[in-house]
mmCIF file of C-alpha atoms and ligand atoms in Angstrom:
data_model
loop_
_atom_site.group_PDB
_atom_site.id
_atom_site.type_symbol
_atom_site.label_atom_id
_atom_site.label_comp_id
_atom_site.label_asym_id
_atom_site.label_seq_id
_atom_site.Cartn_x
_atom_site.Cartn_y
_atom_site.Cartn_z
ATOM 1 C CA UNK W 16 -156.807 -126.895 -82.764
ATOM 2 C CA UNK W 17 -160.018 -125.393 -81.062
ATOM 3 C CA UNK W 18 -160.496 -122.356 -83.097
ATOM 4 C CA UNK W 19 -163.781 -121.271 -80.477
ATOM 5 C CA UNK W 20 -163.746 -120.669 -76.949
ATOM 6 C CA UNK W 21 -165.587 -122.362 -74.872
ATOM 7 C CA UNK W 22 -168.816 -120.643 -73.522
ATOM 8 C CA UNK W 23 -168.149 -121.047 -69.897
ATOM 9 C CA UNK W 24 -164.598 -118.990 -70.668
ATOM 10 C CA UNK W 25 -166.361 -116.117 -71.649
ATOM 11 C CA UNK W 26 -168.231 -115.746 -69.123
ATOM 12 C CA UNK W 27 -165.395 -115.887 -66.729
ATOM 13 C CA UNK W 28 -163.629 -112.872 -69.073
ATOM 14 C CA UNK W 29 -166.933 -111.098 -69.615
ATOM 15 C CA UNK W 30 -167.253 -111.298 -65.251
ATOM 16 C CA UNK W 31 -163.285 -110.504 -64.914
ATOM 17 C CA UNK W 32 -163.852 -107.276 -67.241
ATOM 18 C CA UNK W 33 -166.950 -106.160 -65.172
ATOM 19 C CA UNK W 34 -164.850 -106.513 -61.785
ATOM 20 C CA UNK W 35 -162.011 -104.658 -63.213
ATOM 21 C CA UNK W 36 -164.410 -101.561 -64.602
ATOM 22 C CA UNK W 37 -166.227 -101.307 -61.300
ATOM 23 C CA UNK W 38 -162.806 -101.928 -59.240
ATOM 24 C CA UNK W 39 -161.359 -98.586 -62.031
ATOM 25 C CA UNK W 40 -164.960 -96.701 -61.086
ATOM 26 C CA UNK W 41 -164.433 -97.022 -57.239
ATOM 27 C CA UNK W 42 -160.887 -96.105 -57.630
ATOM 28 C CA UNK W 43 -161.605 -92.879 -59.642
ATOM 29 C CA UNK W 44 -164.510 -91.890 -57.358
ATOM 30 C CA UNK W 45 -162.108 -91.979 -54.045
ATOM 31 C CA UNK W 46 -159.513 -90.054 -55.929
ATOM 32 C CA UNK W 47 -161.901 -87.553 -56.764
ATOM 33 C CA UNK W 48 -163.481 -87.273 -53.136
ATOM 34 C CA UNK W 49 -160.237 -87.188 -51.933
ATOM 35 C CA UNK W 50 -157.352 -85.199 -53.376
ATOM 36 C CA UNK W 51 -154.108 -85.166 -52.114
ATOM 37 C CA UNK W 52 -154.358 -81.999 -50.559
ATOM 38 C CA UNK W 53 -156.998 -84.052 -48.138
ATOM 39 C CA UNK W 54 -160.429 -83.660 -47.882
ATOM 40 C CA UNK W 55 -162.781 -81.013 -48.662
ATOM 41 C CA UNK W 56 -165.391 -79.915 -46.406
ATOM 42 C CA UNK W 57 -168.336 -77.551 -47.746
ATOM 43 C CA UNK W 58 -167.405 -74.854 -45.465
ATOM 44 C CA UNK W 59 -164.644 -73.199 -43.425
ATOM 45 C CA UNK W 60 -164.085 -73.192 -39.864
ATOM 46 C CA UNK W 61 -165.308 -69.478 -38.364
ATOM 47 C CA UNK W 62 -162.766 -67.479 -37.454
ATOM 48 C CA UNK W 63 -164.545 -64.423 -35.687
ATOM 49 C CA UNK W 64 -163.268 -64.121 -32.026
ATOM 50 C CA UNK W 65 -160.168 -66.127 -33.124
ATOM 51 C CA UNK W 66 -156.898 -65.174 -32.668
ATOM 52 C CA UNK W 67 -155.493 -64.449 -36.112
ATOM 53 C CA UNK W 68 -151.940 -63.208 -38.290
ATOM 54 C CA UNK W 69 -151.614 -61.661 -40.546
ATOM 55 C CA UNK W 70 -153.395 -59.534 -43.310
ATOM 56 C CA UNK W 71 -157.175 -59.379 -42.394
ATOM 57 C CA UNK W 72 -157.925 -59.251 -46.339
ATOM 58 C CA UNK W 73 -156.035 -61.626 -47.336
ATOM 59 C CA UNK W 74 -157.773 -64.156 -49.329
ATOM 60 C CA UNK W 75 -156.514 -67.129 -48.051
ATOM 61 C CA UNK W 76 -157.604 -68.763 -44.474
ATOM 62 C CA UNK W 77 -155.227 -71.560 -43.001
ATOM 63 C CA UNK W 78 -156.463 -72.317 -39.076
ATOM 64 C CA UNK W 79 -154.462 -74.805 -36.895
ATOM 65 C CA UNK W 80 -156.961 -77.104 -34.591
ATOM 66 C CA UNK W 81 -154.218 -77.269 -32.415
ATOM 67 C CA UNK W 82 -152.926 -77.786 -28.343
ATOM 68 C CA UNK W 83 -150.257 -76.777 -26.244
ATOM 69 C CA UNK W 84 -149.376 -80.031 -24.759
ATOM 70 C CA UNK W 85 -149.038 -81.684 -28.168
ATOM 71 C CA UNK W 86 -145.447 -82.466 -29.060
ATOM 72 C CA UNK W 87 -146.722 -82.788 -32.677
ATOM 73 C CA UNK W 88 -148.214 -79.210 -32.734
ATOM 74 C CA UNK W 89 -144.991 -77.992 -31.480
ATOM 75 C CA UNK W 90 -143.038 -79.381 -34.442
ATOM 76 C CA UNK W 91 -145.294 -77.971 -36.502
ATOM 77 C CA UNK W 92 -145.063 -75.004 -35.208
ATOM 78 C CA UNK W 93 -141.028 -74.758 -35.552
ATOM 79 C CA UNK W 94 -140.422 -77.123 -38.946
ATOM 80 C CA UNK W 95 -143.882 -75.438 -40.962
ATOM 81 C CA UNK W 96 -145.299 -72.592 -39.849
ATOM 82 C CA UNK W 97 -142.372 -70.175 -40.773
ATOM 83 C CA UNK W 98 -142.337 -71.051 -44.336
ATOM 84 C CA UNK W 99 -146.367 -70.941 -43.908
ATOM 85 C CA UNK W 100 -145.389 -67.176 -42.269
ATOM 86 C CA UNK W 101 -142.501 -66.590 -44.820
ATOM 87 C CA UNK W 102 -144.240 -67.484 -48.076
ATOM 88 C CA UNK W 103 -148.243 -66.555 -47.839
ATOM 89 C CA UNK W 104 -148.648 -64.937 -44.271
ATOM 90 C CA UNK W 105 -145.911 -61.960 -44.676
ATOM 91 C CA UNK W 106 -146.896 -61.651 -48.155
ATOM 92 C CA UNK W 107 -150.857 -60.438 -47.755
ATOM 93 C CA UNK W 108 -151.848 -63.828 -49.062
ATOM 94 C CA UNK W 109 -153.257 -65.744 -46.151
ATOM 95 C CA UNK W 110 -154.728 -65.394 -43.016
ATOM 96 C CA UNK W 111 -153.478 -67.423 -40.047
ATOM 97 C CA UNK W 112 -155.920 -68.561 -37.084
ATOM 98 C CA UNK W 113 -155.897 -70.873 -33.972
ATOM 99 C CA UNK W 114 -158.313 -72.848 -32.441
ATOM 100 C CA UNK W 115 -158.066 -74.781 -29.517
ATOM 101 C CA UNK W 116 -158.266 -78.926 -28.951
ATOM 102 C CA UNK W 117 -158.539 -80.171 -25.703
ATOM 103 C CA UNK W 118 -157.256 -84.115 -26.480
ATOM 104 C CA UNK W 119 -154.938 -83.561 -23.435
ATOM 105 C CA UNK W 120 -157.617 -82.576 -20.840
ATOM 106 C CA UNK W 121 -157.033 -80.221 -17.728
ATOM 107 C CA UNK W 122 -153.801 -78.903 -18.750
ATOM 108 C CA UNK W 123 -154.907 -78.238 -22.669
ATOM 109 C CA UNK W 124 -157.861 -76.317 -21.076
ATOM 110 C CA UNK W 125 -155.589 -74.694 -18.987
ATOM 111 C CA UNK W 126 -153.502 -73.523 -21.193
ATOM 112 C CA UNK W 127 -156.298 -72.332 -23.752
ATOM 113 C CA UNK W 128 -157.753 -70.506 -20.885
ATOM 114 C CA UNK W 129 -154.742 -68.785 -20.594
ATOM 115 C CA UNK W 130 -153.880 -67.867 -24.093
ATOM 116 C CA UNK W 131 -157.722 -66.718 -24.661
ATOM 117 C CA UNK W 132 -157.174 -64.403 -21.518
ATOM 118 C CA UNK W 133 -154.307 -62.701 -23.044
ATOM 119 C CA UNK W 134 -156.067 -62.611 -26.337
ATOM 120 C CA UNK W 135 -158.807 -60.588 -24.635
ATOM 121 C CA UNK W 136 -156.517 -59.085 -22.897
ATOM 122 C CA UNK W 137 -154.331 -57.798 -25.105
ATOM 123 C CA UNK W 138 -154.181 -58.701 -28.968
ATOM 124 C CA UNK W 139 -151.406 -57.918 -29.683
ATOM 125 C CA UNK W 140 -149.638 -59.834 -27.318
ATOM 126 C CA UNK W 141 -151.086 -63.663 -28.072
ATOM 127 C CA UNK W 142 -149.025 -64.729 -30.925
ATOM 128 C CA UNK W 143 -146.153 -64.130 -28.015
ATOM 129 C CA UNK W 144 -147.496 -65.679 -25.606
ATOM 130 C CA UNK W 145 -148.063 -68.304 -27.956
ATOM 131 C CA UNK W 146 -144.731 -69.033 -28.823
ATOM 132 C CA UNK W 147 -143.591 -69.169 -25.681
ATOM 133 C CA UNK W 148 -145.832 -71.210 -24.202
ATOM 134 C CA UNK W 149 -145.115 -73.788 -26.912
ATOM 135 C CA UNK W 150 -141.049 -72.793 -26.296
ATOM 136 C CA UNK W 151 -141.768 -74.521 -22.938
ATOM 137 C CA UNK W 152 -143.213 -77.563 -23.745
ATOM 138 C CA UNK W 153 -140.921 -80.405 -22.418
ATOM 139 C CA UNK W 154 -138.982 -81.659 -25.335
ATOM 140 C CA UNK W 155 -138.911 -85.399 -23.089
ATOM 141 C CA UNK W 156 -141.736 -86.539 -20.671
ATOM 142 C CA UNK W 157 -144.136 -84.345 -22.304
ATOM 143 C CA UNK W 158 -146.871 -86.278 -20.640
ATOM 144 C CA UNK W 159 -145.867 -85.203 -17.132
ATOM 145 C CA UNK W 160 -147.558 -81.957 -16.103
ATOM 146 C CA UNK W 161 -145.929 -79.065 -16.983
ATOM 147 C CA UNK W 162 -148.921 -76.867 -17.801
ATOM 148 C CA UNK W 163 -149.621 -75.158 -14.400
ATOM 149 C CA UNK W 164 -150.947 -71.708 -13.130
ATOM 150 C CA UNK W 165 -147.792 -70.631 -12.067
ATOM 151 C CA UNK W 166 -146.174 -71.701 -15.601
ATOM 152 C CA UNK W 167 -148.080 -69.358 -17.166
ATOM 153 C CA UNK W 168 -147.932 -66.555 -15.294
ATOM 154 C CA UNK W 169 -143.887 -67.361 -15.613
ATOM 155 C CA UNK W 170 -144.239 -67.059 -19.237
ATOM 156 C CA UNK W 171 -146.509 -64.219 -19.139
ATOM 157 C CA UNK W 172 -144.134 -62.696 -17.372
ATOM 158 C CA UNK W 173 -142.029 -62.545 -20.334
ATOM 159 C CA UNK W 174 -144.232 -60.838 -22.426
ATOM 160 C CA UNK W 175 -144.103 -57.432 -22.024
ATOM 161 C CA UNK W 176 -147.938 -56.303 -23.344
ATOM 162 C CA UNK W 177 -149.516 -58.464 -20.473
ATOM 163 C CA UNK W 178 -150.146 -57.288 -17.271
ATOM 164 C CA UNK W 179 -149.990 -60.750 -14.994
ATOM 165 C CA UNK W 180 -152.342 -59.746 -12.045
ATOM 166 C CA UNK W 181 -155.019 -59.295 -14.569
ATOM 167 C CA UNK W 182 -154.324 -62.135 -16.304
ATOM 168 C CA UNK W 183 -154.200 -64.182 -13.238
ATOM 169 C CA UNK W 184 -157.567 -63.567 -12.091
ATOM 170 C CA UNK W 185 -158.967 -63.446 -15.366
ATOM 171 C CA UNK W 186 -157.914 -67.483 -15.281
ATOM 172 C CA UNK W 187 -159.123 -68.057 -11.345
ATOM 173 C CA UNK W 188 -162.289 -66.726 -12.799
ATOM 174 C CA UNK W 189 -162.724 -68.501 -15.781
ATOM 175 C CA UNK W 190 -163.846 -65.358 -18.006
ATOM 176 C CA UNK W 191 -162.824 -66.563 -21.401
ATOM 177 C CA UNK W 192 -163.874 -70.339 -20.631
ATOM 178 C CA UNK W 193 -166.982 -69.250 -23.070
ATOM 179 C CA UNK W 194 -164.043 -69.361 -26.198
ATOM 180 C CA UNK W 195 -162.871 -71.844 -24.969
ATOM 181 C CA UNK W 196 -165.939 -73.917 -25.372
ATOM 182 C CA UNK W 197 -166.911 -72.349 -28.803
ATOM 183 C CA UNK W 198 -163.505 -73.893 -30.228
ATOM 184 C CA UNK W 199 -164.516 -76.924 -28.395
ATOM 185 C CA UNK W 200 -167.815 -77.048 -30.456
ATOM 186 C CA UNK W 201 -165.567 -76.309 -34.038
ATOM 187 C CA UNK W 202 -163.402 -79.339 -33.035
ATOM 188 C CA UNK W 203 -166.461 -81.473 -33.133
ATOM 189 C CA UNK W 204 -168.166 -79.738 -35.967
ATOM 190 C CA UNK W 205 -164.826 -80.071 -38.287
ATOM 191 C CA UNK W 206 -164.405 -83.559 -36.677
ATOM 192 C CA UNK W 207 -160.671 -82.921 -35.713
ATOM 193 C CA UNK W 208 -159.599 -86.039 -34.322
ATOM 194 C CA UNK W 209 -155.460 -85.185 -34.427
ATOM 195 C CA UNK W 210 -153.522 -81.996 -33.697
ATOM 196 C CA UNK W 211 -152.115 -80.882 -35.656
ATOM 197 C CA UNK W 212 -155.050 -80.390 -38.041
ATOM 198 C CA UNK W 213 -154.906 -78.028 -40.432
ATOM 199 C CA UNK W 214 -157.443 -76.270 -42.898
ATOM 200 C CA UNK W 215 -157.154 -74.354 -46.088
ATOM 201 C CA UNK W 216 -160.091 -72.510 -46.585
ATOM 202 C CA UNK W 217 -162.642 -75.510 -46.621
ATOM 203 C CA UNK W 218 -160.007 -78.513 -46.907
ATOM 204 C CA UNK W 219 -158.359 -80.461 -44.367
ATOM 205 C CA UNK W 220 -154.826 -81.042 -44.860
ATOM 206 C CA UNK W 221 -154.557 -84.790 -44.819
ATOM 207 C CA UNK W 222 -151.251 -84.809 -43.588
ATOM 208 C CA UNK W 223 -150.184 -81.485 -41.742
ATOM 209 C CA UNK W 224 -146.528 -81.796 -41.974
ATOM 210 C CA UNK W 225 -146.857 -82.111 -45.885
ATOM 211 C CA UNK W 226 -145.776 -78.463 -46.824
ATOM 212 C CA UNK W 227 -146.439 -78.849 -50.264
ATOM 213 C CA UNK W 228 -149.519 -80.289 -49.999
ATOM 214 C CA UNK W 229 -150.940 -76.918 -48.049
ATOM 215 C CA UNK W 230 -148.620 -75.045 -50.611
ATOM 216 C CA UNK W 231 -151.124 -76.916 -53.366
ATOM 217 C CA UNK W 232 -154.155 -76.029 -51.544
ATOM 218 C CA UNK W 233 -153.287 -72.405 -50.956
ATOM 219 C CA UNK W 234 -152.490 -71.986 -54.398
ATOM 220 C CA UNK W 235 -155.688 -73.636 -55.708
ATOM 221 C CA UNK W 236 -157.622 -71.664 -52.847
ATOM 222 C CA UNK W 237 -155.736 -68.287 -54.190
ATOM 223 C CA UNK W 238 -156.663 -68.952 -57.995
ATOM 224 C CA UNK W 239 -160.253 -69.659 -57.528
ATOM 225 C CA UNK W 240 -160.388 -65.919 -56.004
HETATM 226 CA CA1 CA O 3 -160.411 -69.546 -29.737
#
């Protein structure tokens, strides 16, 4: 019976052992760059100028890099932002803003034109108009153009707060493309490159339709306060 190993075997464990530490070392390093909240950013987008709900002291900012003619945004918007509203946003806790992507060109500036016009406008009114600009987002064929001039005025129309005439000229006249642009320049800063994209304080949810994981952040975000 050979009672030694042969030196060439240990070098093959002694190289096998090596691997597996460094493969362990990478592993933990990714993990810890990367919870599974998502990634964490050194800052936090700006939200000055942005439309935003809810409790301006509340300790908490979530902002939605999001667009009107994104069927995934709408989703979000009916399956996870009322728990977001009904759990931290009613209750003081967080802060809710939106910026705007353009990934769907003309009619996503279009319709961020418009909603920054009623913002300016009238306050108040933009988490309506909001809604129901979303509300009319095709369901089928969401490609085909449905964001048009006189599709907003429509759904203006609805809203009682705006007054339409000064809204329309408002978008003829292109007076609010300026925040438009500025949310252009946080897309690219933030490197959004899906809507929805959504930020807790300074992380970016990994995967937006993962409640609990923005429950997680929020919570760590609240007890670091
Ligand atoms: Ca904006």
């Amino acid at each position: 019976m050979k009672s030694k190993s042969s030196p060439f075997k240990i070098v093959v464990i002694i190289t096998l052992v090596i691997v597996a530490v460094i493969i362990g070392l990478v592993v933990i390093s990714n993990n810890n760059s990367e919870s599974s909240e998502g990634k964490t950013v050194n800052n936090q987008p700006p939200i000055d100028g942005q439309p935003t709900l809810g409790d301006s002291d509340a300790p908490v900012t979530v902002v939605e890099f999001g667009d009107f003619k994104c069927p995934a945004c709408k989703v979000w918007g009916t399956d996870i932002f009322p728990q977001l509203v009904n759990d931290y946003i009613e209750t003081g806790k967080v802060k809710f803003s939106f910026i705007n992507v353009l990934f769907h060109g003309e009619e996503s500036k279009l319709g961020s034109l418009a909603a920054e016009s009623v913002y300016k406008q009238s306050p108040d009114a933009y988490w309506e108009f909001h809604q129901a600009l979303f509300n009319e987002q095709p369901s089928e064929n969401h490609d085909s153009s449905w964001i048009t001039p006189e599709k907003i005025l429509e759904v203006a129309s609805g809203v009682s707060a705006i007054d339409t005439d000064k809204l329309k000229s408002a978008i003829e006249n292109g007076s609010e493309m300026n925040e438009v642009n500025k949310d252009s320049e946080l897309v690219t800063e933030f490197e959004v490159n899906l809507t929805p994209s959504i930020m807790v304080n300074g992380t970016m949810i990994e995967d937006p339709f993962d409640y609990d994981a923005i429950k997680s952040a929020i919570e760590n975000a609240l007890g670091k306060n």
